Coordinates of C-alpha atoms in Angstrom, one line a residue:
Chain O
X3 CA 0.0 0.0 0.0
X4 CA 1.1 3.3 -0.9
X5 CA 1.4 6.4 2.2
X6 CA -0.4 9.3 1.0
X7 CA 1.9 11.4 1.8
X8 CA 5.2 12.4 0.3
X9 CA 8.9 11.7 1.2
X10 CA 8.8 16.0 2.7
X11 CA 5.1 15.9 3.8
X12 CA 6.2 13.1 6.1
X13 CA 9.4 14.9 7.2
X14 CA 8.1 17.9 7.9
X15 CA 5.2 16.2 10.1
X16 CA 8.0 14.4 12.0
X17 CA 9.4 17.3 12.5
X18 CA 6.6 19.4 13.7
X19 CA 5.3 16.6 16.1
X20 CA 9.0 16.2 17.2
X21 CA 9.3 12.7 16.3
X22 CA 11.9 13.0 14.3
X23 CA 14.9 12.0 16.7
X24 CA 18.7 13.3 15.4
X25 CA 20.6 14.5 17.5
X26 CA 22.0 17.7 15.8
X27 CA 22.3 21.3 16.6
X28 CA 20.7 22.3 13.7
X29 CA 17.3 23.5 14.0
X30 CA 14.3 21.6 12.0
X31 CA 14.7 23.7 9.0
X32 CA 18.4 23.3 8.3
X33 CA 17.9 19.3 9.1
X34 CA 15.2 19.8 6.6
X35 CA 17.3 21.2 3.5
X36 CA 20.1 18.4 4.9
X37 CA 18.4 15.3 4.3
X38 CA 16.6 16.9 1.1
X39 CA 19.8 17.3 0.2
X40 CA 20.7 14.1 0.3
X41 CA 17.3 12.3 -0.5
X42 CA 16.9 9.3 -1.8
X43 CA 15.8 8.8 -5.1
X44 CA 14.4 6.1 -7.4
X45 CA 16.8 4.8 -10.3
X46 CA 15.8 5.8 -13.8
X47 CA 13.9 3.1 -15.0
X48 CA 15.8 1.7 -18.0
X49 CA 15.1 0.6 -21.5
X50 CA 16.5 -1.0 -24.3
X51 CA 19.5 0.0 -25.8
X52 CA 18.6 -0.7 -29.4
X53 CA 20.4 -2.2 -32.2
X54 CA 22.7 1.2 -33.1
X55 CA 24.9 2.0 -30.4
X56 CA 28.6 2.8 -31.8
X57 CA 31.5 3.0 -29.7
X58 CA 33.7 6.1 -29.1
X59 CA 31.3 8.9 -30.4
X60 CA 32.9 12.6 -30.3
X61 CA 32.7 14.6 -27.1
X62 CA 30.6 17.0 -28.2
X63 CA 27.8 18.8 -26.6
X64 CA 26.7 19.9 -30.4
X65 CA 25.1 17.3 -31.9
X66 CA 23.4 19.8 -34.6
X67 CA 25.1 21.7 -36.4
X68 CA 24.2 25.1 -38.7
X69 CA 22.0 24.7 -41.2
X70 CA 20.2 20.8 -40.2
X71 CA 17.1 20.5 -41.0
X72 CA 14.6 19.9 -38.5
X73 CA 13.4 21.3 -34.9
X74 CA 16.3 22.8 -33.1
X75 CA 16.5 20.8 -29.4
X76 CA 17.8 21.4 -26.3
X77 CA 18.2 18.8 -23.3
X78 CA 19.6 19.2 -20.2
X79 CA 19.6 17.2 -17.1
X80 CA 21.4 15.9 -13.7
X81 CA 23.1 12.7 -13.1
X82 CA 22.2 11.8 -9.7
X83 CA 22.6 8.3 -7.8
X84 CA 20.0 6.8 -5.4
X85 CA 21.3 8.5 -2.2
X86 CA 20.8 11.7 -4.2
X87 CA 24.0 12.6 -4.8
X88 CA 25.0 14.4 -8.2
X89 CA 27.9 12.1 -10.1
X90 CA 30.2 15.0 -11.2
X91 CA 32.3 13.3 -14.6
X92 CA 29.7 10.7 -15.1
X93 CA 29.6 9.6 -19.0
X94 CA 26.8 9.7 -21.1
X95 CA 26.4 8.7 -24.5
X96 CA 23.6 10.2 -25.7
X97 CA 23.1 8.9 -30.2
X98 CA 19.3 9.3 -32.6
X99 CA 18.3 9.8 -35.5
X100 CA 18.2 13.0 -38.0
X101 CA 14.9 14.4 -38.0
X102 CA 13.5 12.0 -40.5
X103 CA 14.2 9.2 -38.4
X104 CA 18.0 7.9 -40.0
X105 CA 20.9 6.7 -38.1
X106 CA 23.6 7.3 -39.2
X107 CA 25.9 4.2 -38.5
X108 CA 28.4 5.1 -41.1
X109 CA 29.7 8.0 -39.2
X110 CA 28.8 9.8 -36.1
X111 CA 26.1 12.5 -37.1
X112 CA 24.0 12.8 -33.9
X113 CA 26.1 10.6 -31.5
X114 CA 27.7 12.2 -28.9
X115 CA 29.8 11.5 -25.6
X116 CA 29.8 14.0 -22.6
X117 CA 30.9 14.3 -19.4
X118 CA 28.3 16.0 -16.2
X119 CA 30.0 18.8 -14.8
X120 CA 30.7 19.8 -11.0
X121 CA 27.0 19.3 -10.2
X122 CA 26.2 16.4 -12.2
X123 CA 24.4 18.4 -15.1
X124 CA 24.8 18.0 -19.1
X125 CA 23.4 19.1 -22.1
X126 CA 23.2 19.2 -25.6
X127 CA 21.9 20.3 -28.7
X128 CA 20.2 18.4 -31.3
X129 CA 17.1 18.5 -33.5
X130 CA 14.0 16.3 -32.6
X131 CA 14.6 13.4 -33.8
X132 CA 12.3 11.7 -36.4
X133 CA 10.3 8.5 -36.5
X134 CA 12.4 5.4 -37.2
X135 CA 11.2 2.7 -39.1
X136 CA 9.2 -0.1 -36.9
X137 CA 9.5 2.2 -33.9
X138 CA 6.5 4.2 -32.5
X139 CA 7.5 7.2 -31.0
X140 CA 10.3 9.7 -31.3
X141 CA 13.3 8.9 -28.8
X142 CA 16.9 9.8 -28.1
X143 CA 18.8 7.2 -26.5
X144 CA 21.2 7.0 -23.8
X145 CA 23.7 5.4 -21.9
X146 CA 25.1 6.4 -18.8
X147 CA 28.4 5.2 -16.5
X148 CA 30.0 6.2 -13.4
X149 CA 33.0 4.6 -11.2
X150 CA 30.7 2.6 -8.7
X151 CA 27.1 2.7 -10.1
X152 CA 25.5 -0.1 -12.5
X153 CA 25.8 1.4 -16.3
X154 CA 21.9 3.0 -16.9
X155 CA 20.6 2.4 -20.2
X156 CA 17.4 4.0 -21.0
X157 CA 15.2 6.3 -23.7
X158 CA 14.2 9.8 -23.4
X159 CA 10.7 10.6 -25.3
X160 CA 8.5 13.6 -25.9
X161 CA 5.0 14.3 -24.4
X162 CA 5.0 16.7 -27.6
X163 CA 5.3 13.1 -29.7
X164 CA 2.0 13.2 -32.2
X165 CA 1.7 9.5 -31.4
X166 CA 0.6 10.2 -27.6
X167 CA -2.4 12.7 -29.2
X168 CA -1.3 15.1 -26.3
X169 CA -2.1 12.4 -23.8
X170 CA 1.0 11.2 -22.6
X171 CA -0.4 10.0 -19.7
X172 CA -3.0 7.7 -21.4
X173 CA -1.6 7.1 -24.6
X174 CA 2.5 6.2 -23.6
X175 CA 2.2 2.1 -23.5
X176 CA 1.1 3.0 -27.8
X177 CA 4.8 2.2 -28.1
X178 CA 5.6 -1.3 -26.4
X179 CA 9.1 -0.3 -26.0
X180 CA 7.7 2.5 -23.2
X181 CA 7.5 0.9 -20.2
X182 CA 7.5 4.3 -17.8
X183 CA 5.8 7.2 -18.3
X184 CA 8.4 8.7 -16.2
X185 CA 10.7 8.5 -19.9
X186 CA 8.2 10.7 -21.2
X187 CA 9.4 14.4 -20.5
X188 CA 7.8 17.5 -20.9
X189 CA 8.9 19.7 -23.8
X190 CA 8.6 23.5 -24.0
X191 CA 9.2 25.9 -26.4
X192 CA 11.5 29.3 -26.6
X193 CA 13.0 31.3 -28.6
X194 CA 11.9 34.3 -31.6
X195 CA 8.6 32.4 -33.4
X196 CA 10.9 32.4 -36.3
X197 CA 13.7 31.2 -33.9
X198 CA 11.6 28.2 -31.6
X199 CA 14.0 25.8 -29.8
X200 CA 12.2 22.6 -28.2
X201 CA 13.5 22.2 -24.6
X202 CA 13.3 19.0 -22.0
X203 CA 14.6 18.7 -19.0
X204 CA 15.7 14.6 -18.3
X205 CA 17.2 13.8 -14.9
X206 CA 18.6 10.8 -14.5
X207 CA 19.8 8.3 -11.4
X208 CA 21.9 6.0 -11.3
X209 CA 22.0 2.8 -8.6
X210 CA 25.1 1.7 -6.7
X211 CA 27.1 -1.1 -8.0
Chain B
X20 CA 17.0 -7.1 -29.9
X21 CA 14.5 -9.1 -31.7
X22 CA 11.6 -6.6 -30.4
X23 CA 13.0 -3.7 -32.2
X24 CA 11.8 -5.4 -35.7
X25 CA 8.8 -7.6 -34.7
X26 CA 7.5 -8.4 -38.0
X27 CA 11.3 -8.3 -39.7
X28 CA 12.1 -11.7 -40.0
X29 CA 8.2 -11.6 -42.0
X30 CA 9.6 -9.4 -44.8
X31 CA 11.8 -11.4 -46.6
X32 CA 9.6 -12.5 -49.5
X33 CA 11.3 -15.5 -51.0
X34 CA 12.5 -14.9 -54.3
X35 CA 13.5 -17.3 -56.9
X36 CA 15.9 -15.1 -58.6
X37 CA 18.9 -17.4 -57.3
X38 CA 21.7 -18.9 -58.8
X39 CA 20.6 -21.9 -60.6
X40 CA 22.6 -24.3 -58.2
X41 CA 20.8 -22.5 -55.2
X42 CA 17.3 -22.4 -56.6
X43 CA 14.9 -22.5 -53.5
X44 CA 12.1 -25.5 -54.3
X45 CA 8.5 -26.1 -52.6
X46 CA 8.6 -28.6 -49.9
X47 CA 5.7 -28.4 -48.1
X48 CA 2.6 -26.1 -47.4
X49 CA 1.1 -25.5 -43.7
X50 CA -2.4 -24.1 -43.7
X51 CA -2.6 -22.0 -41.1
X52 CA -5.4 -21.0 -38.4
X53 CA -7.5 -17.9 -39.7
X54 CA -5.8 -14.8 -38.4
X55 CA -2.7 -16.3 -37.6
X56 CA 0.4 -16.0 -39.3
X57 CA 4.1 -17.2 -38.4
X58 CA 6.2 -14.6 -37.0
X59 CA 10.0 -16.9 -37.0
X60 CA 10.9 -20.4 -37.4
X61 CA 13.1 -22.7 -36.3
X62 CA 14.3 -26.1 -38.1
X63 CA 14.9 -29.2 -36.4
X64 CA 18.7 -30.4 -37.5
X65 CA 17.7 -33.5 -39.4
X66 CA 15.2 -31.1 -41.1
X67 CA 11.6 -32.9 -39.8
X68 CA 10.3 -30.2 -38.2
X69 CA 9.7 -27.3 -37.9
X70 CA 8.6 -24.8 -34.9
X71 CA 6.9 -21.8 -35.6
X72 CA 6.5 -18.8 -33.2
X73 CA 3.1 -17.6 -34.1
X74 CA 1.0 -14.3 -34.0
X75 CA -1.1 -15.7 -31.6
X76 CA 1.6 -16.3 -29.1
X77 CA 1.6 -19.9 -29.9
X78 CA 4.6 -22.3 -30.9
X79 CA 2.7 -24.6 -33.5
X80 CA 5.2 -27.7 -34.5
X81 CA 4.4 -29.4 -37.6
X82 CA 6.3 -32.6 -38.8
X83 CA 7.6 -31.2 -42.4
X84 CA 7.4 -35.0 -44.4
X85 CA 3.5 -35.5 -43.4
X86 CA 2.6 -31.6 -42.2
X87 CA 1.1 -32.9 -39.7
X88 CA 0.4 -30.1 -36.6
X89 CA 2.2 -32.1 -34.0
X90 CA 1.9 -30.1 -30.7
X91 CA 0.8 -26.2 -30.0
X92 CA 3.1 -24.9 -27.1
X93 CA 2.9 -21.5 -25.5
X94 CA 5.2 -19.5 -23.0
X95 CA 1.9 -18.9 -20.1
X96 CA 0.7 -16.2 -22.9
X97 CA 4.4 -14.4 -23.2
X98 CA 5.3 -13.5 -27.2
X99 CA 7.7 -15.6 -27.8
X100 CA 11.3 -14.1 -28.6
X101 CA 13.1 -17.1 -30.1
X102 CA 12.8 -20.7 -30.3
X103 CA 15.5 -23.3 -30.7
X104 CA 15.7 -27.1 -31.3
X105 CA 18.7 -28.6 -29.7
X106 CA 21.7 -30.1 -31.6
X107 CA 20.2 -33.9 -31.3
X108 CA 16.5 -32.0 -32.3
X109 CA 15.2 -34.1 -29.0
X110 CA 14.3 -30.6 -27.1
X111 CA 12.7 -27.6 -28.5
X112 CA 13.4 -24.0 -26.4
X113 CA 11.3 -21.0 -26.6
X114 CA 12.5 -17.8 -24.9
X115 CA 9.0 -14.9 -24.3
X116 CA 8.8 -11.1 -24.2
X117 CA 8.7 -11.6 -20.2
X118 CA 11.3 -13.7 -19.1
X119 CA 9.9 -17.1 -19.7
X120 CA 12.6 -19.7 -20.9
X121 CA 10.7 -23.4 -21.6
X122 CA 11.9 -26.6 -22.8
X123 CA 9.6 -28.9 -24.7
X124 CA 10.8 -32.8 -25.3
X125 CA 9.6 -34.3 -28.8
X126 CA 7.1 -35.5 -27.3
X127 CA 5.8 -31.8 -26.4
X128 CA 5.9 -32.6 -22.9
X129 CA 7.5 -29.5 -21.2
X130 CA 10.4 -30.9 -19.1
X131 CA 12.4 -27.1 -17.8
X132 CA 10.5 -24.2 -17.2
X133 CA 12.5 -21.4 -15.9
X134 CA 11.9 -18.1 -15.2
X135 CA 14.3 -14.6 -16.0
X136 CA 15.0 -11.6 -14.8
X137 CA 13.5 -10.1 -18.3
X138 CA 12.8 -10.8 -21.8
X139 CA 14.7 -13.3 -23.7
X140 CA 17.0 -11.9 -26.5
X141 CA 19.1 -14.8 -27.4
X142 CA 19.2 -18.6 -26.3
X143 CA 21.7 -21.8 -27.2
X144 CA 22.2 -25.2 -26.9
X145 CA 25.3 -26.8 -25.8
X146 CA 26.1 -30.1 -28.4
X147 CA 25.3 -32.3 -26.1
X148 CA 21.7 -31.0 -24.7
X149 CA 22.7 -30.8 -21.6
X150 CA 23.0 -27.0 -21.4
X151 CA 21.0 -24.4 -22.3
X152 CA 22.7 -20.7 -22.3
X153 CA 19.9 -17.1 -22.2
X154 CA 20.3 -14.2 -22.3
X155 CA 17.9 -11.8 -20.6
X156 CA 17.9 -8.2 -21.8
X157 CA 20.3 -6.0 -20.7
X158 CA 21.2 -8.4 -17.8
X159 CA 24.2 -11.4 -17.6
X160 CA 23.8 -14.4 -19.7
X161 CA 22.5 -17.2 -17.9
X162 CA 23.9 -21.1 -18.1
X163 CA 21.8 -23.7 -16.9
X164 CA 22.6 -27.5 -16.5
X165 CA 19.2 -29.2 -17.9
X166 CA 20.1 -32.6 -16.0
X167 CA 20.3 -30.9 -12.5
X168 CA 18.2 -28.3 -13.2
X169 CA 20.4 -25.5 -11.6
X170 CA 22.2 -22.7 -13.0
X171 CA 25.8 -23.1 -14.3
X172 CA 26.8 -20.3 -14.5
X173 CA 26.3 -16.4 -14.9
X174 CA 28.7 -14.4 -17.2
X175 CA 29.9 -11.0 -16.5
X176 CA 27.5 -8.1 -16.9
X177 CA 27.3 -5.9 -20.3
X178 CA 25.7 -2.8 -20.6
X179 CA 23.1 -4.1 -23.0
X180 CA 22.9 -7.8 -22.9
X181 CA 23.4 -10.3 -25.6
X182 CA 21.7 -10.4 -28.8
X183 CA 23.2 -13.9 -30.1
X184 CA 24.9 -16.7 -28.3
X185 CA 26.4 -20.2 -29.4
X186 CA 28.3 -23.4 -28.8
X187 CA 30.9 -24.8 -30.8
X188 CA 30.2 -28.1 -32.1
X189 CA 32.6 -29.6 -30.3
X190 CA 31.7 -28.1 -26.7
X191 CA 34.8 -26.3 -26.8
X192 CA 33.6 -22.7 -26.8
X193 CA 31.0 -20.6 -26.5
X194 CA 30.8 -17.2 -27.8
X195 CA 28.3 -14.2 -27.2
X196 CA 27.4 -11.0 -29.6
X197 CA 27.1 -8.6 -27.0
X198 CA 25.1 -5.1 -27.0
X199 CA 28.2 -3.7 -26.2
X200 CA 30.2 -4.1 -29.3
X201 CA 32.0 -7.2 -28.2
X202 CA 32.1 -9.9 -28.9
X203 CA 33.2 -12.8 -26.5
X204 CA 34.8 -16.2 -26.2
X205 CA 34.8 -18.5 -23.2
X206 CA 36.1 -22.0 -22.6
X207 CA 32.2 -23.9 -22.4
X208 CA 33.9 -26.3 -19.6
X209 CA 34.2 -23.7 -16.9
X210 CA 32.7 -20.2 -18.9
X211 CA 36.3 -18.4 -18.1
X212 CA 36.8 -15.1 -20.7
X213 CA 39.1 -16.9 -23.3
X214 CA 38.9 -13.6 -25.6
X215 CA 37.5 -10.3 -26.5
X216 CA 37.0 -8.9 -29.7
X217 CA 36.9 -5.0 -29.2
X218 CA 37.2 -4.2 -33.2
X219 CA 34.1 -4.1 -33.8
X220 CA 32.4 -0.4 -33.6
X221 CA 28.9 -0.7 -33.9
X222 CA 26.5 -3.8 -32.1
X223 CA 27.2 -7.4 -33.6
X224 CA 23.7 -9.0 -33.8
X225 CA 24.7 -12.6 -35.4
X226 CA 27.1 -15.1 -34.7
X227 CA 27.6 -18.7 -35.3
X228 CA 30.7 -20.9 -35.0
X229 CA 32.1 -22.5 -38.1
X230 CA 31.6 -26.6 -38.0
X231 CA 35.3 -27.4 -36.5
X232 CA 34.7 -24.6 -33.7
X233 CA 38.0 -22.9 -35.4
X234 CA 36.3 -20.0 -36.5
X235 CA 33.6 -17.4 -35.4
X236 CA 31.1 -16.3 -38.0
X237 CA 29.6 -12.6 -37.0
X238 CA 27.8 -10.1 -38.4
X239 CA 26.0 -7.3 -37.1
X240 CA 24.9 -3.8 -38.2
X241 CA 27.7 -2.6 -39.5
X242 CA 26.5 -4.9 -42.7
X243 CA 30.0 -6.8 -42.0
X244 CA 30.1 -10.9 -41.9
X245 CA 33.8 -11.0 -40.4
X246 CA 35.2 -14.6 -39.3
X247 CA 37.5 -14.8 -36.4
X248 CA 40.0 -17.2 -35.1
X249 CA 38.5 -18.8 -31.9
X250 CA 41.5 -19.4 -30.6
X251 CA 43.2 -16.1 -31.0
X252 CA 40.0 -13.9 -31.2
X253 CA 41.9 -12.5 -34.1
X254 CA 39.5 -11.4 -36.9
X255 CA 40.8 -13.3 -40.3
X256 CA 38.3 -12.1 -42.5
X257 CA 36.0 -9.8 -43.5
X258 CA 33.3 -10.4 -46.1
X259 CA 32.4 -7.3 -48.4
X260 CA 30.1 -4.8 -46.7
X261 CA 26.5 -4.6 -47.4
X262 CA 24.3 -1.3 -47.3
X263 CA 22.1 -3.5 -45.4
X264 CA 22.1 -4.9 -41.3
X265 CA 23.0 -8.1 -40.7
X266 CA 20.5 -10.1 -39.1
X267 CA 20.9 -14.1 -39.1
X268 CA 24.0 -16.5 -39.9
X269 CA 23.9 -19.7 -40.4
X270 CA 27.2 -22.3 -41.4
X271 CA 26.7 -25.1 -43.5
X272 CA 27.5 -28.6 -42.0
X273 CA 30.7 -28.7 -44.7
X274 CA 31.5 -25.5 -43.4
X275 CA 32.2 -24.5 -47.3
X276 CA 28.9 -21.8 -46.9
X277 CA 27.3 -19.4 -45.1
X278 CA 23.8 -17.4 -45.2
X279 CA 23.4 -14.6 -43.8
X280 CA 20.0 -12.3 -43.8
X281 CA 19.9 -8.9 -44.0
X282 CA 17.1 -5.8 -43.3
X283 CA 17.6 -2.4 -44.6
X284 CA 17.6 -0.3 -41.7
X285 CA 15.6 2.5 -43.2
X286 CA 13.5 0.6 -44.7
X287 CA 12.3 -2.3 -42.4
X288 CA 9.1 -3.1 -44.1
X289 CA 10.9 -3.2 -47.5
X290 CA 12.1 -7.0 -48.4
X291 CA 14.9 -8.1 -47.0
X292 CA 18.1 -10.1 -48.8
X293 CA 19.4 -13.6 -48.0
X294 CA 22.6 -14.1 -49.4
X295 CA 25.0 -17.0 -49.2
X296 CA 28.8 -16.6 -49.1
X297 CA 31.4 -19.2 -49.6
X298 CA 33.1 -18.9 -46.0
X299 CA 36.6 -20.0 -47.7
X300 CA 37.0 -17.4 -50.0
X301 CA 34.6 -14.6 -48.9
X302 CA 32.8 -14.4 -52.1
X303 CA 29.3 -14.4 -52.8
X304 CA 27.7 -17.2 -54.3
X305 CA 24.0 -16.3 -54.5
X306 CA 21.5 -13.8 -53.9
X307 CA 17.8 -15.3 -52.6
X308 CA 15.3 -11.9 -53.3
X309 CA 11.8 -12.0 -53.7
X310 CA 8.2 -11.8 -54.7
X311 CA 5.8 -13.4 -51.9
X312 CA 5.3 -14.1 -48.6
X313 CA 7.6 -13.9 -46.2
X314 CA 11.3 -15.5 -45.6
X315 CA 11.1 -15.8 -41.9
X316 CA 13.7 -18.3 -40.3
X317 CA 15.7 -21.1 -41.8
X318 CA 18.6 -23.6 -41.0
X319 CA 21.0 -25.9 -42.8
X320 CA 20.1 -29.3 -42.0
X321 CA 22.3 -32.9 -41.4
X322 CA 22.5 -33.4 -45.1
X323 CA 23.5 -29.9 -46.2
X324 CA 20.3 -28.7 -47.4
X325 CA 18.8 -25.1 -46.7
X326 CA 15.4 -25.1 -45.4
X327 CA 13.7 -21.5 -45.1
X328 CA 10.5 -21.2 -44.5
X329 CA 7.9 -18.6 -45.8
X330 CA 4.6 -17.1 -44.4
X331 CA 1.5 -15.9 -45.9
X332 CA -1.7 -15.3 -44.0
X333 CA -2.8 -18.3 -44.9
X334 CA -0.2 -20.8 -44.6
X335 CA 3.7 -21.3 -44.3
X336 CA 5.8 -22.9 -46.8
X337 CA 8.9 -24.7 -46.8
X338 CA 11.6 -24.5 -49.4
X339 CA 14.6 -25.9 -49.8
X340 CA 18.1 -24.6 -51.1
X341 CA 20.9 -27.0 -52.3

């Protein structure tokens, strides 16, 4: 059975009714931000790594470059691990298709390697990536390492995809492959109306080896 | 790997457009429930039967001289991934969508049913029957001991799983096309790393041994066949590259051919290639494209011959290649 209440609602209640028993010096508040700090988290649920992974893409945090076709994207993210604790220089290998759904395994168009900074974040540039062949919806892939936490490989998709019919919730299980909505991020636009960028925001977490 | 392209090994319409020595003939027609079709196949080594994952989630096996249905197996409603007869042809394996890994006798009784971690990419029989390797997705390849019913063995963790595994012939080796790039060779007595092949840039999806366990037979989607020393895990060969993914390899029992099947990767529902190289020399000797149906799983059998099989709504077919 599930509690109804959250991971803070229940922290904060301990607090308040003072059952909460640490010794510290810290008042409630600061013990509050301290064990957000560290809170736990659930690992990213992973998914299939797909037939076109290639080995030693550029470092690059430019997957597209001037003048590619297609909707301009921009994802960034944290790599954190279950305790909640942000894997500075954890690798990801992020690789898709163009915007019409091609990979290109001759070279490394839209494959890239990168490394999360100081505070476990990344990001890139890209363009949304198209539909390939035989798979339902739109998806970048990933794969993510760090010295003491099980490699994560897993598939970022796009609530904005036409497949979910702006339904994410409902419609995500249309591609077999999705097994989490949680994969299914958010997308927002910015940018000049002659200049729209498509952002997401995809956090990630990694479990302990 | 084999969920990515669902209905692929369905889109390679048999063609007759071979060389004459390879000319594929008609042995045998299977009517098939309505609304069912055949999704794979797999061929019984003394080429008798045939087992046929079907849309329906069932594993029909029909004996090929008097196509006669023999038995309708399932995996407790699970699509099935892959199915495999054993070297001897006494057990049939089926690895489902869910984790499910069952062996059938030839009688149909089910004698092993195990359960994984997750969905069955790739599964193999040692030579003997004794063993049976899987690999879940994503997770280590498994080794079971059929006899004793226990697990053997569980082989160092890839990022991605397997997507093919095998057994020499001669129990020597056994070898897996890993997610990861690699390929691997370990000594099948105890399953210690023998090699590593790290040449390889993008995912190897095929791989077979050669009849005398000398050589490795891979191919993948770099549309490369290459054939490496199992002793050395040196690669000796490469076959000419192909615009096209490389999806299945089989050796001949002479060990003087190889087919391989392809898919275009941009064009999945477009019909896919079966071509058959001479594994000495590295040159093609035919080219099996199409017209109808669907090429969807084939073997080499005792006597040398190539049995694919096609499906149609209605039925599936079985031709031959000499």
């Amino acid at each position: 059975m599930s509690t109804p209440f959250s991971r803070r609602e229940i922290l904060q209640k301990s607090l308040a009714l003072g059952t909460l028993v640490i010794a510290s010096s810290h008042g409630p508040s600061a013990m509050l931000h301290a064990l957000e700090q560290s809170e736990e988290r659930k690992p990213t649920p992973p998914n299939d790594l797909g037939p076109f992974y290639k080995r030693l893409a550029p470092e690059t945090t430019s997957l597209r470059v001037a003048g590619d076709p297609g909707m301009p994207l921009a994802v960034s993210g944290q790599i954190f691990d279950t305790r909640g604790e942000k894997l500075s220089g954890a690798v990801l290998e992020v690789w898709q298709t163009n915007h019409v759904g091609h990979y290109d395994v001759e070279g490394y168009r839209y494959r890239a390697k990168l490394i999360a900074d100081a505070s476990g974040a990344y990001k890139f540039d890209s363009v949304v990536p198209g539909h390939y062949p035989d798979r339902v919806c739109q998806h970048i892939h990933y794969l993510v390492t760090a010295p003491g936490h099980k490699p994560l490989v897993t598939q970022l998709y796009f609530a904005t995809d036409p497949v979910f019919e702006g339904d994410p919730d409902k419609n995500f299980t249309r591609d077999p492959l999705i097994h989490s909505r949680e994969l299914v991020r958010p997308v927002t636009l910015a940018g000049d109306p002659k200049d729209i960028i498509a952002k997401v925001q995809f956090e990630l977490c990694l479990e302990r080896a | 790997m084999r969920r990515f392209f669902p209905h692929l090994i369905a889109v390679f319409t048999l063609a007759l457009s071979a060389l004459a020595a390879d000319s594929p003939t008609l042995r045998q027609t299977f009517p098939l429930p309505s609304a069912v079709s055949t999704v794979f196949t797999a061929i019984s080594p003394n080429g008798q039967r045939v087992a046929a994952a079907c849309s329906d989630a069932k594993i029909r096996l029909w004996d090929i001289v008097s196509a006669s249905l023999q038995n309708t197996l399932d995996l407790k409603g699970e699509r099935p991934n892959i199915v495999r007869f054993s070297p001897d042809g006494a057990l049939l394996a089926a690895g489902g969508s869910d984790g499910a890994l069952r062996v059938w006798d030839s009688s149909g009784a089910l004698r092993y049913d195990f359960k994984l971690a997750a969905e069955i990419d790739a599964i193999a029989f040692s030579p003997d029957g004794t063993r049976i390797a899987a690999a879940p997705n994503g997770l280590p390849v498994e080794i079971r001991e059929l006899g004793a019913n226990k697990l053997l063995a569980s082989l160092p963790a890839t990022f991605g799983g397997s997507a093919s595994l095998a057994f020499s012939r001669d129990g020597r080796w056994f070898a897996s096309a890993d997610t990861d790039t690699e390929i691997r060779i370990f000594d099948a007595r105890d399953f210690t790393l023998h090699a590593r092949i790290t040449d390889l840039l993008l995912e190897p999806l095929a791989l077979t041994f050669s009849p005398d366990g000398s050589r490795i037979i891979a191919g993948g989607a770099d549309g490369v066949i290459t054939l490496i020393e199992t002793n050395t895990g040196k690669i000796v060969k490469s076959l000419p590259k192909q615009a096209d993914v490389v999806f299945v390899l089989r050796a001949s029992p002479d060990g003087k051919s190889v087919a391989a099947s392809y898919f275009n990767p941009d064009q999945i529902s477009a019909p896919g290639r079966l071509l058959i190289w001479d594994a000495i020399t590295g040159s093609l000797r035919s080219t099996v494209s199409t017209t109808e149906g669907g090429f969807n799983g084939g073997d080499y059998v005792h006597d040398g011959t190539l049995l694919v099989t096609s499906s149609s709504e209605k039925e599936l077919k079985i031709w031959s290649i000499r």
